[in-house]
C-alpha cells in the first residue's frame, strides 16, 4: 500500500504528437507546496502548470503539451510519476527506442521550484547528448495581466549585451535565447536559472501577439548531458524563482526576483576579492623591452601600498612569457620572459605581493598563437580555411594564427600546459584570459579547468564565461547583470551613483603608455575607493544614474 501523501505509480505512453502536441483530457494537476508557495504540476508529463502564493498566481505551461526530443529528434517517451512528499515528486522518463532512462525530480522550496536530473541510465548503444520538451514553457505572461513586465539579458561574443526591460505590452514579437530572464505582474515576480553549459542559451523565450494581446513564454531550451561521446557534463537542473516585493519599494518587479536568484546562486571563484581590490595596474612588457621587470613590479606594489594606506590592489602582467606581450601568450609554462627576470623573479614577486595586500595575475591567450610560441602547432591546434591556409588573428609584431579551441581542448595538451603553469606558479592569484569570445562547451570546459586549478577568471570581454568571471577589461552597460552581481563581479560601466567602471585603465605600469603615478593615486581615492566601499553593501534597488538603495 502507498504511504500517506504518496500516489501510486502511474504510467502513460505518449506517441509523437503533431503540431503543438496538445493532449486534451489528461489528469488534473498535482500540487507541491513549501511555505507559501504552491506549484501545480502535471503527473502525466513534466510540466509546471502554475505558481500560487498568498499574493497571487503566475502561469507556467497551462495548456497540456507532451512532446519529447532525444538527441535533437522527436522520440516516444514513457512517463512514470510519483509524489514523494508534500514538496517533492519524481518523473521516470523512459525512451524505449534508445533504451535510455532519466529520473527528473521536482522540488518546491520557499521561493523556488527546481527540476533536477538525478539519474541517467543508458541501457543500449545510444549515448545521451541532449533531451528537450519543446513548447513546454516554465513561465508564461500576458500583457492583459496588471503591470505585466519582462527583463531579459543576452550576452554573446565579444562583450556584446542585449537587454529587454519594460512593460510587456511594448514588446515586439521575437524568438530568442537569454542568459537571464525575469517576469512580473501584479504582486508577484519570477525568474529562471539553470546550469546549462551554453551560458547564453540558458533560457529560450518567445514573444507573440494574438488578438491584440502580447504574450511572453520562457522555457529551458535544452537538457544537456554530453557534448562529446567520451565524457559527460554535470547532471542538468533548472530553477524557477517566485517572490513578492523583497526590497521594500511596495511593488514586485524583476529586481525582486533577481534578489532571490542572487541569494540562491553560488558566487564565482574569487568574488570575495572584488570589493576589496581598489588599486589596479596592468604591467606591460613588450617587444623584448622588459619595461617592467618582475622585481621592479614588486617595488612598485610596495610604493602603492605606502601611498594608498595599504588598500587592496591587483596587478595583471602582460608579457610574462617569451619576449613580452603578444609574443608567446599561448605558452603558459616553460617559456618565461627571461629579460624581465624569468621564473625565479616572477615567483619572488608572487611570493611577496601578498604582504602588501596585492594580488598578481598573468595575461594568457587561448585564441591566438604566435610563431615563436612553443604551442604554435599548425598541424595540431591551429585553424585552417577552406583552402588549407592558416587563419590569421591579431597582428602587431609577428602575425598570429587563430587556434581551433575545440581541437586544443581535445588534444589534452592545453590542460597539461595549464597544470604545469599552476605547478610552476603556486602563488599565482588569477589569470586574465585575452580576446576570448566562445560560448558553450568550449568556454565551459576551459573555465571549469581554471576553477579546478583554483584560479579566478578575469577576461577582456564581460559577457564570456558567465557567470564565472570576476573582472573584465571592457565593461557592459546593462542593468540586469550589474544588479545581480554588483558586489561579486567587477564587470560594469561607470554609473554616476554607483561609480566604478575603470577596467584597469588608471594605472602607471606601462599599459597604454600610462606612467603617471600621481594620477593613479588620485583615481584610487576619488573614483575607485567610493565604488568599492559601496560594493560592501548589497544592492537592493536601482534606477541607473538616479537612485540606488
Coordinates of C-alpha atoms in Angstrom, one line a residue:
X1 CA 0.0 0.0 0.0
X2 CA 1.3 3.5 -0.7
X3 CA 2.3 5.6 2.3
X4 CA 0.3 8.7 3.2
X5 CA 0.9 11.6 0.7
X6 CA 2.3 9.2 -1.9
X7 CA 0.4 8.5 -5.1
X8 CA 0.7 5.0 -6.7
X9 CA 2.9 4.9 -9.7
X10 CA 1.1 5.9 -12.9
X11 CA 2.2 5.2 -16.4
X12 CA 1.3 6.9 -19.7
X13 CA 3.0 6.3 -23.1
X14 CA 2.8 9.4 -25.4
X15 CA 3.4 8.9 -29.1
X16 CA 4.8 11.7 -31.1
X17 CA 2.1 14.4 -31.5
X18 CA 1.8 16.6 -34.5
X19 CA 1.9 20.4 -34.4
X20 CA 1.6 21.9 -30.9
X21 CA 1.2 18.5 -29.3
X22 CA -1.8 19.4 -27.1
X23 CA -3.3 16.4 -25.3
X24 CA -6.8 17.2 -24.0
X25 CA -8.4 15.2 -21.2
X26 CA -5.3 14.4 -19.2
X27 CA -5.5 14.0 -15.4
X28 CA -5.7 17.1 -13.2
X29 CA -2.6 18.7 -11.8
X30 CA -0.9 17.6 -8.6
X31 CA 0.1 20.2 -6.0
X32 CA 3.5 20.5 -4.4
X33 CA 4.0 23.0 -1.6
X34 CA 6.6 24.6 0.6
X35 CA 5.8 27.5 2.8
X36 CA 3.6 29.9 1.0
X37 CA 4.5 28.7 -2.5
X38 CA 2.3 26.0 -4.1
X39 CA 3.2 24.7 -7.6
X40 CA 0.7 22.7 -9.7
X41 CA 2.5 20.1 -11.8
X42 CA 1.2 17.6 -14.4
X43 CA 1.5 14.0 -13.3
X44 CA 1.2 12.9 -16.9
X45 CA 4.2 14.7 -18.3
X46 CA 7.0 17.0 -16.9
X47 CA 5.1 20.3 -16.9
X48 CA 4.8 23.1 -14.3
X49 CA 1.3 24.4 -14.7
X50 CA 1.1 27.4 -12.3
X51 CA 2.7 29.0 -9.2
X52 CA 0.5 30.3 -6.4
X53 CA 1.3 32.2 -3.2
X54 CA -0.8 34.4 -0.9
X55 CA 0.0 37.3 -3.2
X56 CA -1.4 35.8 -6.4
X57 CA -0.7 33.4 -9.3
X58 CA 1.7 33.2 -12.2
X59 CA 1.4 30.7 -15.0
X60 CA 3.8 28.1 -16.3
X61 CA 2.5 26.0 -19.1
X62 CA -1.2 25.9 -18.7
X63 CA -2.1 24.0 -21.9
X64 CA -1.0 20.3 -21.9
X65 CA 2.0 19.7 -24.1
X66 CA 3.7 16.3 -24.3
X67 CA 6.4 16.4 -26.9
X68 CA 9.8 14.9 -26.2
X69 CA 13.1 15.1 -28.1
X70 CA 16.1 13.0 -27.6
X71 CA 19.5 14.0 -29.2
X72 CA 17.6 16.5 -31.3
X73 CA 15.0 14.2 -32.7
X74 CA 11.4 13.6 -31.6
X75 CA 11.1 10.4 -29.5
X76 CA 8.5 8.3 -27.8
X77 CA 8.6 8.8 -24.0
X78 CA 7.2 6.6 -21.3
X79 CA 6.4 8.7 -18.2
X80 CA 6.1 7.3 -14.7
X81 CA 5.1 9.8 -11.9
X82 CA 5.3 9.5 -8.1
X83 CA 4.7 12.1 -5.4
X84 CA 7.3 11.5 -2.7
X85 CA 6.1 14.1 -0.1
X86 CA 4.3 17.4 0.1
X87 CA 7.1 19.3 -1.7
X88 CA 8.7 16.6 -3.9
X89 CA 7.8 14.4 -6.8
X90 CA 9.7 12.4 -9.4
X91 CA 9.2 11.6 -13.1
X92 CA 10.8 8.5 -14.5
X93 CA 11.3 9.1 -18.2
X94 CA 11.9 6.0 -20.4
X95 CA 12.9 6.4 -24.1
X96 CA 12.3 2.8 -25.3
X97 CA 13.6 3.2 -28.8
X98 CA 17.0 4.4 -27.4
X99 CA 17.0 2.3 -24.2
X100 CA 17.6 5.4 -22.1
X101 CA 16.1 6.1 -18.7
X102 CA 16.1 9.5 -16.9
X103 CA 14.9 10.4 -13.4
X104 CA 13.7 14.0 -13.1
X105 CA 13.0 15.3 -9.6
X106 CA 10.8 18.3 -8.8
X107 CA 11.3 20.0 -5.5
X108 CA 9.5 23.1 -4.2
X109 CA 11.3 25.3 -1.6
X110 CA 10.1 28.5 0.0
X111 CA 10.7 30.8 -3.1
X112 CA 11.6 28.4 -5.8
X113 CA 10.9 25.2 -7.6
X114 CA 13.7 23.1 -9.0
X115 CA 13.7 20.4 -11.7
X116 CA 16.8 18.3 -11.4
X117 CA 18.0 15.2 -13.2
X118 CA 19.2 12.8 -10.6
X119 CA 19.9 9.7 -12.6
X120 CA 20.6 8.8 -16.2
X121 CA 20.9 5.2 -17.4
X122 CA 22.0 4.1 -20.8
X123 CA 20.9 0.5 -21.4
X124 CA 21.9 0.3 -25.0
X125 CA 24.4 1.6 -27.5
X126 CA 22.8 5.1 -27.8
X127 CA 24.7 7.8 -25.9
X128 CA 22.5 10.6 -24.4
X129 CA 23.6 14.0 -25.5
X130 CA 20.5 16.1 -25.0
X131 CA 16.8 15.9 -24.4
X132 CA 14.1 18.5 -24.5
X133 CA 10.4 19.2 -24.1
X134 CA 9.6 21.7 -27.0
X135 CA 6.7 24.1 -26.4
X136 CA 6.7 23.5 -22.7
X137 CA 7.1 26.9 -21.0
X138 CA 8.2 27.4 -17.5
X139 CA 6.8 30.9 -17.2
X140 CA 4.0 32.5 -19.3
X141 CA 2.8 36.1 -19.1
X142 CA 0.2 38.1 -20.9
X143 CA 0.0 41.8 -21.4
X144 CA -3.6 41.9 -20.0
X145 CA -2.2 41.0 -16.6
X146 CA -1.7 44.0 -14.3
X147 CA 1.6 45.7 -14.7
X148 CA 3.0 42.8 -16.8
X149 CA 6.7 43.4 -17.5
X150 CA 9.8 41.5 -18.5
X151 CA 13.5 41.7 -18.2
X152 CA 15.9 39.6 -20.2
X153 CA 19.7 39.8 -20.8
X154 CA 21.6 38.2 -23.6
X155 CA 25.4 38.3 -23.7
X156 CA 27.3 36.9 -26.6
X157 CA 30.5 37.1 -28.5
X158 CA 33.0 39.9 -27.8
X159 CA 31.3 41.6 -24.9
X160 CA 28.0 42.3 -26.7
X161 CA 25.0 42.6 -24.4
X162 CA 21.3 42.9 -25.4
X163 CA 18.6 43.6 -22.8
X164 CA 14.9 43.9 -22.9
X165 CA 13.3 45.7 -20.0
X166 CA 9.9 47.2 -19.6
X167 CA 6.1 46.6 -20.0
X168 CA 5.2 43.5 -21.9
X169 CA 2.7 45.4 -23.9
X170 CA 5.5 47.5 -25.5
X171 CA 7.5 44.4 -26.8
X172 CA 7.7 43.2 -30.4
X173 CA 7.2 39.6 -31.4
X174 CA 10.5 37.7 -31.3
X175 CA 12.0 34.3 -30.5
X176 CA 15.4 34.5 -28.7
X177 CA 17.6 33.0 -26.1
X178 CA 19.0 34.6 -23.0
X179 CA 21.4 34.3 -20.0
X180 CA 18.8 35.8 -17.7
X181 CA 15.0 36.2 -17.8
X182 CA 12.5 37.7 -15.3
X183 CA 8.8 38.5 -15.4
X184 CA 6.5 40.4 -13.1
X185 CA 2.7 41.0 -12.9
X186 CA 0.5 42.2 -10.0
X187 CA 2.2 41.4 -6.7
X188 CA 4.5 38.7 -8.0
X189 CA 7.8 38.4 -9.8
X190 CA 9.6 35.4 -11.1
X191 CA 12.8 34.3 -12.9
X192 CA 14.5 31.3 -14.4
X193 CA 18.1 30.0 -13.8
X194 CA 19.8 26.8 -14.9
X195 CA 23.2 25.2 -15.1
X196 CA 23.1 24.8 -18.9
X197 CA 26.7 24.8 -20.1
X198 CA 25.9 27.1 -23.0
X199 CA 25.7 30.3 -21.0
X200 CA 23.9 32.5 -23.5
X201 CA 21.3 29.8 -24.1
X202 CA 20.2 29.0 -20.6
X203 CA 16.8 30.3 -21.4
X204 CA 14.7 30.5 -24.5
X205 CA 11.7 32.8 -24.8
X206 CA 9.1 33.8 -27.3
X207 CA 7.1 37.0 -27.5
X208 CA 4.0 36.7 -29.6
X209 CA 0.9 38.7 -30.4
X210 CA -2.6 37.4 -30.9
X211 CA -5.9 39.3 -30.9
X212 CA -4.2 42.4 -29.6
X213 CA -2.5 40.7 -26.6
X214 CA 1.2 40.2 -26.2
X215 CA 2.4 37.0 -24.6
X216 CA 5.8 36.0 -23.2
X217 CA 6.7 32.4 -22.7
X218 CA 10.1 31.4 -21.3
X219 CA 11.5 27.8 -21.2
X220 CA 14.5 25.7 -20.6
X221 CA 15.6 25.1 -24.2
X222 CA 17.7 22.0 -23.7
X223 CA 18.8 19.5 -21.1
X224 CA 22.4 18.6 -21.9
X225 CA 24.4 15.6 -20.7
X226 CA 27.1 15.2 -23.4
X227 CA 28.9 17.4 -25.9
X228 CA 31.4 14.7 -26.9
X229 CA 30.9 10.9 -26.6
X230 CA 33.8 10.3 -24.3
X231 CA 32.6 12.4 -21.3
X232 CA 29.6 13.9 -19.6
X233 CA 28.8 17.2 -18.1
X234 CA 27.2 17.7 -14.6
X235 CA 23.6 16.5 -14.4
X236 CA 21.4 19.3 -15.5
X237 CA 18.9 21.3 -13.5
X238 CA 16.7 24.4 -13.8
X239 CA 15.0 26.6 -11.2
X240 CA 12.1 29.0 -11.2
X241 CA 12.1 31.7 -8.6
X242 CA 8.8 33.2 -7.4
X243 CA 8.5 36.1 -4.9
X244 CA 6.7 39.2 -3.9
X245 CA 8.2 42.6 -3.0
X246 CA 11.6 42.0 -1.3
X247 CA 13.3 45.4 -1.4
X248 CA 10.6 47.4 0.3
X249 CA 9.6 49.7 -2.6
X250 CA 6.0 48.4 -2.5
X251 CA 6.0 46.8 -5.9
X252 CA 7.1 43.5 -7.3
X253 CA 9.4 43.7 -10.3
X254 CA 12.3 41.9 -11.9
X255 CA 14.7 43.2 -9.2
X256 CA 12.8 41.3 -6.5
X257 CA 13.1 38.1 -8.4
X258 CA 16.8 38.9 -9.1
X259 CA 17.3 39.2 -5.3
X260 CA 16.1 35.6 -4.9
X261 CA 18.4 34.4 -7.6
X262 CA 21.3 36.2 -6.1
X263 CA 20.7 34.6 -2.7
X264 CA 20.4 31.1 -4.2
X265 CA 23.2 31.2 -6.8
X266 CA 26.8 30.3 -5.8
X267 CA 29.2 33.1 -6.2
X268 CA 32.1 32.9 -8.7
X269 CA 35.5 31.8 -7.5
X270 CA 37.4 34.9 -6.3
X271 CA 34.4 37.1 -5.8
X272 CA 35.4 37.8 -2.2
X273 CA 38.3 40.0 -3.6
X274 CA 36.1 42.2 -5.8
X275 CA 35.0 44.6 -3.2
X276 CA 38.5 44.9 -1.5
X277 CA 40.5 45.4 -4.7
X278 CA 40.8 49.2 -5.0
X279 CA 44.1 50.0 -6.9
X280 CA 44.5 48.4 -10.3
X281 CA 47.5 48.2 -12.6
X282 CA 48.4 46.5 -15.9
X283 CA 52.2 45.9 -16.1
X284 CA 53.3 45.9 -19.7
X285 CA 56.4 44.2 -21.1
X286 CA 56.5 44.4 -24.8
X287 CA 58.8 43.8 -27.8
X288 CA 61.8 42.4 -25.9
X289 CA 61.9 45.7 -23.9
X290 CA 61.4 44.2 -20.4
X291 CA 60.0 47.6 -19.4
X292 CA 58.5 46.1 -16.2
X293 CA 61.0 43.6 -14.7
X294 CA 59.2 41.4 -12.2
X295 CA 61.2 42.6 -9.2
X296 CA 60.5 46.2 -10.3
X297 CA 56.8 45.4 -10.3
X298 CA 57.2 44.3 -6.7
X299 CA 58.9 47.6 -5.8
X300 CA 56.0 49.5 -7.4
X301 CA 53.5 47.4 -5.4
X302 CA 55.3 48.5 -2.2
X303 CA 55.1 52.1 -3.4
X304 CA 51.4 51.7 -4.0
X305 CA 51.0 50.1 -0.6
X306 CA 52.6 53.1 1.1
X307 CA 50.8 55.8 -1.0
X308 CA 47.3 54.3 -0.7
X309 CA 47.3 53.3 3.0
X310 CA 47.6 49.6 2.3
X311 CA 44.4 49.4 0.2
X312 CA 43.9 46.2 -1.7
X313 CA 45.4 46.2 -5.2
X314 CA 45.9 43.9 -8.2
X315 CA 48.5 43.8 -11.0
X316 CA 48.0 42.0 -14.3
X317 CA 51.2 41.2 -16.1
X318 CA 51.0 41.4 -19.9
X319 CA 54.2 39.8 -21.1
X320 CA 55.2 37.2 -18.5
X321 CA 56.4 34.9 -21.3
X322 CA 59.0 34.9 -24.1
X323 CA 59.7 38.4 -25.4
X324 CA 56.7 40.0 -23.8
X325 CA 53.0 40.8 -24.5
X326 CA 51.6 39.2 -27.7
X327 CA 54.8 37.2 -28.1
X328 CA 54.1 33.7 -26.8
X329 CA 51.0 34.2 -24.6
X330 CA 49.9 30.7 -25.6
X331 CA 52.8 29.2 -23.6
X332 CA 51.6 29.1 -20.1
X333 CA 54.7 27.3 -18.7
X334 CA 58.3 26.7 -19.7
X335 CA 58.7 29.8 -21.8
X336 CA 59.3 32.6 -19.4
X337 CA 60.3 36.2 -20.0
X338 CA 63.9 35.9 -19.1
X339 CA 64.6 39.6 -19.8
X340 CA 62.1 40.5 -17.1
X341 CA 63.6 38.1 -14.6
X342 CA 62.4 34.7 -15.6
X343 CA 60.6 32.2 -13.4
X344 CA 62.7 32.8 -10.3
X345 CA 62.0 36.6 -10.1
X346 CA 58.4 36.0 -11.1
X347 CA 57.9 33.7 -8.1
X348 CA 59.6 36.2 -5.8
X349 CA 57.0 38.7 -6.9
X350 CA 54.2 36.3 -6.4
X351 CA 55.5 35.1 -3.0
X352 CA 55.9 38.6 -1.6
X353 CA 53.0 40.5 -3.2
X354 CA 50.5 39.3 -0.6
X355 CA 52.5 41.1 2.2
X356 CA 51.4 44.3 0.6
X357 CA 47.8 43.5 0.1
X358 CA 48.3 42.8 -3.6
X359 CA 47.1 40.1 -5.9
X360 CA 49.0 39.3 -9.1
X361 CA 47.8 37.6 -12.3
X362 CA 49.1 36.9 -15.8
X363 CA 47.6 37.6 -19.2
X364 CA 47.1 34.4 -21.2
X365 CA 45.7 33.7 -24.7
X366 CA 43.9 30.6 -25.8
X367 CA 42.6 32.1 -29.0
X368 CA 45.7 33.0 -31.0
X369 CA 49.2 31.6 -31.3
X370 CA 52.3 33.5 -32.4
X371 CA 55.1 31.8 -34.4
X372 CA 57.7 32.0 -31.6
X373 CA 55.4 30.1 -29.2
X374 CA 56.2 26.5 -28.3
X375 CA 52.4 25.8 -28.8
X376 CA 52.4 27.2 -32.3
X377 CA 51.3 23.8 -33.7
X378 CA 49.9 24.2 -37.2
X379 CA 49.1 20.5 -37.7
X380 CA 47.5 20.1 -34.2
X381 CA 45.6 23.1 -32.9
X382 CA 45.5 25.9 -35.4
X383 CA 42.5 26.8 -37.6
X384 CA 42.7 26.5 -41.4
X385 CA 40.4 27.9 -44.0
X386 CA 38.8 26.0 -46.9
X387 CA 42.0 26.3 -48.9
X388 CA 44.1 24.9 -46.2
X389 CA 45.7 28.2 -45.1
X390 CA 46.2 29.2 -41.5
X391 CA 43.5 31.7 -40.3
X392 CA 45.1 35.0 -39.3
X393 CA 44.4 36.6 -35.9
X394 CA 45.8 39.8 -34.4
X395 CA 48.9 41.2 -36.0
X396 CA 51.2 43.6 -34.1
X397 CA 54.8 42.4 -34.2
X398 CA 54.5 38.9 -35.6
X399 CA 51.1 38.0 -37.1
X400 CA 49.2 35.5 -35.0
X401 CA 47.2 32.5 -36.2
X402 CA 43.8 31.5 -34.8
X403 CA 43.6 28.5 -32.5
X404 CA 40.9 25.9 -33.1
X405 CA 39.7 25.8 -29.4
X406 CA 37.9 22.5 -29.7
X407 CA 41.0 20.8 -31.1
X408 CA 43.1 22.5 -28.4
X409 CA 40.8 21.0 -25.7
X410 CA 40.6 17.6 -27.2
X411 CA 44.3 17.0 -27.6
X412 CA 44.8 17.3 -23.8
X413 CA 47.9 19.4 -24.3
X414 CA 46.1 22.6 -23.3
X415 CA 45.3 21.3 -19.8
X416 CA 48.8 19.8 -19.4
X417 CA 50.2 23.3 -20.0
X418 CA 47.8 24.9 -17.6
X419 CA 48.6 22.3 -14.9
X420 CA 52.4 22.9 -15.4
X421 CA 51.7 26.7 -15.1
X422 CA 49.9 26.1 -11.8
X423 CA 52.8 23.9 -10.5
X424 CA 55.4 26.5 -11.5
X425 CA 53.5 29.4 -10.1
X426 CA 51.8 28.2 -6.9
X427 CA 51.1 31.7 -5.6
X428 CA 49.5 33.0 -8.8
X429 CA 46.3 34.7 -7.8
X430 CA 44.3 34.7 -11.1
X431 CA 44.5 34.6 -14.8
X432 CA 43.4 37.2 -17.3
X433 CA 42.1 35.4 -20.5
X434 CA 42.6 37.6 -23.5
X435 CA 40.2 38.1 -26.5
X436 CA 38.1 35.0 -25.7
X437 CA 34.7 35.1 -27.4
X438 CA 33.4 31.4 -27.4
X439 CA 30.3 30.2 -25.6
X440 CA 29.0 26.7 -24.9
X441 CA 31.1 23.6 -24.2
X442 CA 34.5 25.2 -25.2
X443 CA 34.2 28.0 -22.6
X444 CA 32.6 25.8 -20.0
X445 CA 35.3 23.2 -20.3
X446 CA 38.1 25.7 -20.2
X447 CA 36.6 27.8 -17.4
X448 CA 35.9 24.6 -15.4
X449 CA 39.6 23.7 -15.6
X450 CA 40.8 27.1 -14.5
X451 CA 38.5 27.0 -11.4
X452 CA 39.6 23.4 -10.7
X453 CA 43.2 24.8 -10.6
X454 CA 41.8 27.4 -8.0
X455 CA 42.4 30.3 -10.5
X456 CA 39.7 33.0 -10.6
X457 CA 39.0 34.2 -14.1
X458 CA 39.5 37.8 -15.4
X459 CA 38.8 38.4 -19.1
X460 CA 38.8 41.0 -21.7
X461 CA 35.1 40.9 -22.5
X462 CA 32.4 41.0 -19.8
X463 CA 29.9 38.5 -21.2
X464 CA 32.0 35.4 -21.7
X465 CA 32.5 32.7 -19.1
X466 CA 29.3 33.9 -17.5
X467 CA 28.9 33.7 -14.5
X468 CA 32.5 32.6 -13.7
X469 CA 34.4 35.8 -14.3
X470 CA 35.1 38.4 -11.6
X471 CA 36.7 41.1 -13.6
X472 CA 36.7 42.4 -17.2
X473 CA 38.6 45.0 -19.1
X474 CA 35.8 46.1 -21.5
X475 CA 32.7 46.8 -19.5
X476 CA 29.0 46.3 -20.0
X477 CA 26.3 48.9 -19.5
X478 CA 23.4 46.7 -18.8
X479 CA 21.2 46.8 -15.8
X480 CA 20.4 43.1 -15.2
X481 CA 24.0 41.8 -14.8
X482 CA 25.1 44.7 -12.7
X483 CA 22.1 44.4 -10.4
X484 CA 22.5 40.7 -9.9
X485 CA 26.3 40.7 -9.4
X486 CA 27.0 44.2 -8.2
X487 CA 29.1 43.1 -5.1
X488 CA 30.6 40.0 -6.6
X489 CA 31.8 40.8 -10.1
X490 CA 33.7 43.8 -11.4
X491 CA 32.3 44.0 -15.0
X492 CA 30.3 47.1 -15.2
X493 CA 30.4 50.6 -16.7
X494 CA 30.6 53.7 -14.6
X495 CA 27.3 54.8 -13.1
X496 CA 27.1 58.4 -11.6
X497 CA 25.8 56.9 -8.3
X498 CA 27.5 53.5 -8.0
X499 CA 30.7 54.6 -9.7
X500 CA 33.2 52.0 -10.9
X501 CA 33.9 51.0 -14.5
X502 CA 37.6 51.8 -14.6
X503 CA 38.7 48.4 -16.0
X504 CA 42.4 48.8 -15.1
X505 CA 42.9 52.0 -17.2
X506 CA 44.0 54.3 -14.4
X507 CA 47.4 52.6 -13.7
X508 CA 51.0 53.7 -14.2
X509 CA 52.8 50.4 -15.1
X510 CA 53.0 51.0 -18.8
X511 CA 49.7 49.8 -20.3
X512 CA 48.6 52.3 -22.9
X513 CA 51.7 54.4 -22.1
X514 CA 50.4 55.1 -18.6
X515 CA 53.2 56.2 -16.3
X516 CA 51.6 58.9 -14.1
X517 CA 51.8 57.7 -10.5
X518 CA 50.0 60.7 -9.1
X519 CA 47.1 60.1 -11.4
X520 CA 46.9 56.5 -10.2
X521 CA 46.8 57.6 -6.5
X522 CA 44.2 60.4 -7.2
X523 CA 41.9 58.0 -9.0
X524 CA 42.4 55.3 -6.4
X525 CA 40.9 57.6 -3.7
X526 CA 38.4 59.7 -5.7
X527 CA 37.0 57.1 -8.1
X528 CA 37.8 53.5 -7.1
X529 CA 37.5 53.7 -3.3
X530 CA 33.9 55.1 -3.3
X531 CA 32.9 52.3 -5.7
X532 CA 34.5 49.6 -3.7
X533 CA 33.1 50.9 -0.4
X534 CA 29.5 50.8 -1.8
X535 CA 30.1 47.2 -3.0
X536 CA 30.3 46.1 0.6
X537 CA 26.6 46.6 0.8
X538 CA 24.1 44.5 -1.3
X539 CA 22.3 46.5 -4.0
X540 CA 18.6 46.3 -3.2
X541 CA 17.0 48.5 -5.8
X542 CA 18.4 50.7 -8.5
X543 CA 17.5 53.3 -11.1
X544 CA 20.7 53.8 -13.1
X545 CA 22.0 57.3 -12.8
X546 CA 19.2 58.3 -10.5
X547 CA 18.9 56.4 -7.3
X548 CA 20.3 53.3 -5.5
X549 CA 19.5 51.7 -2.2

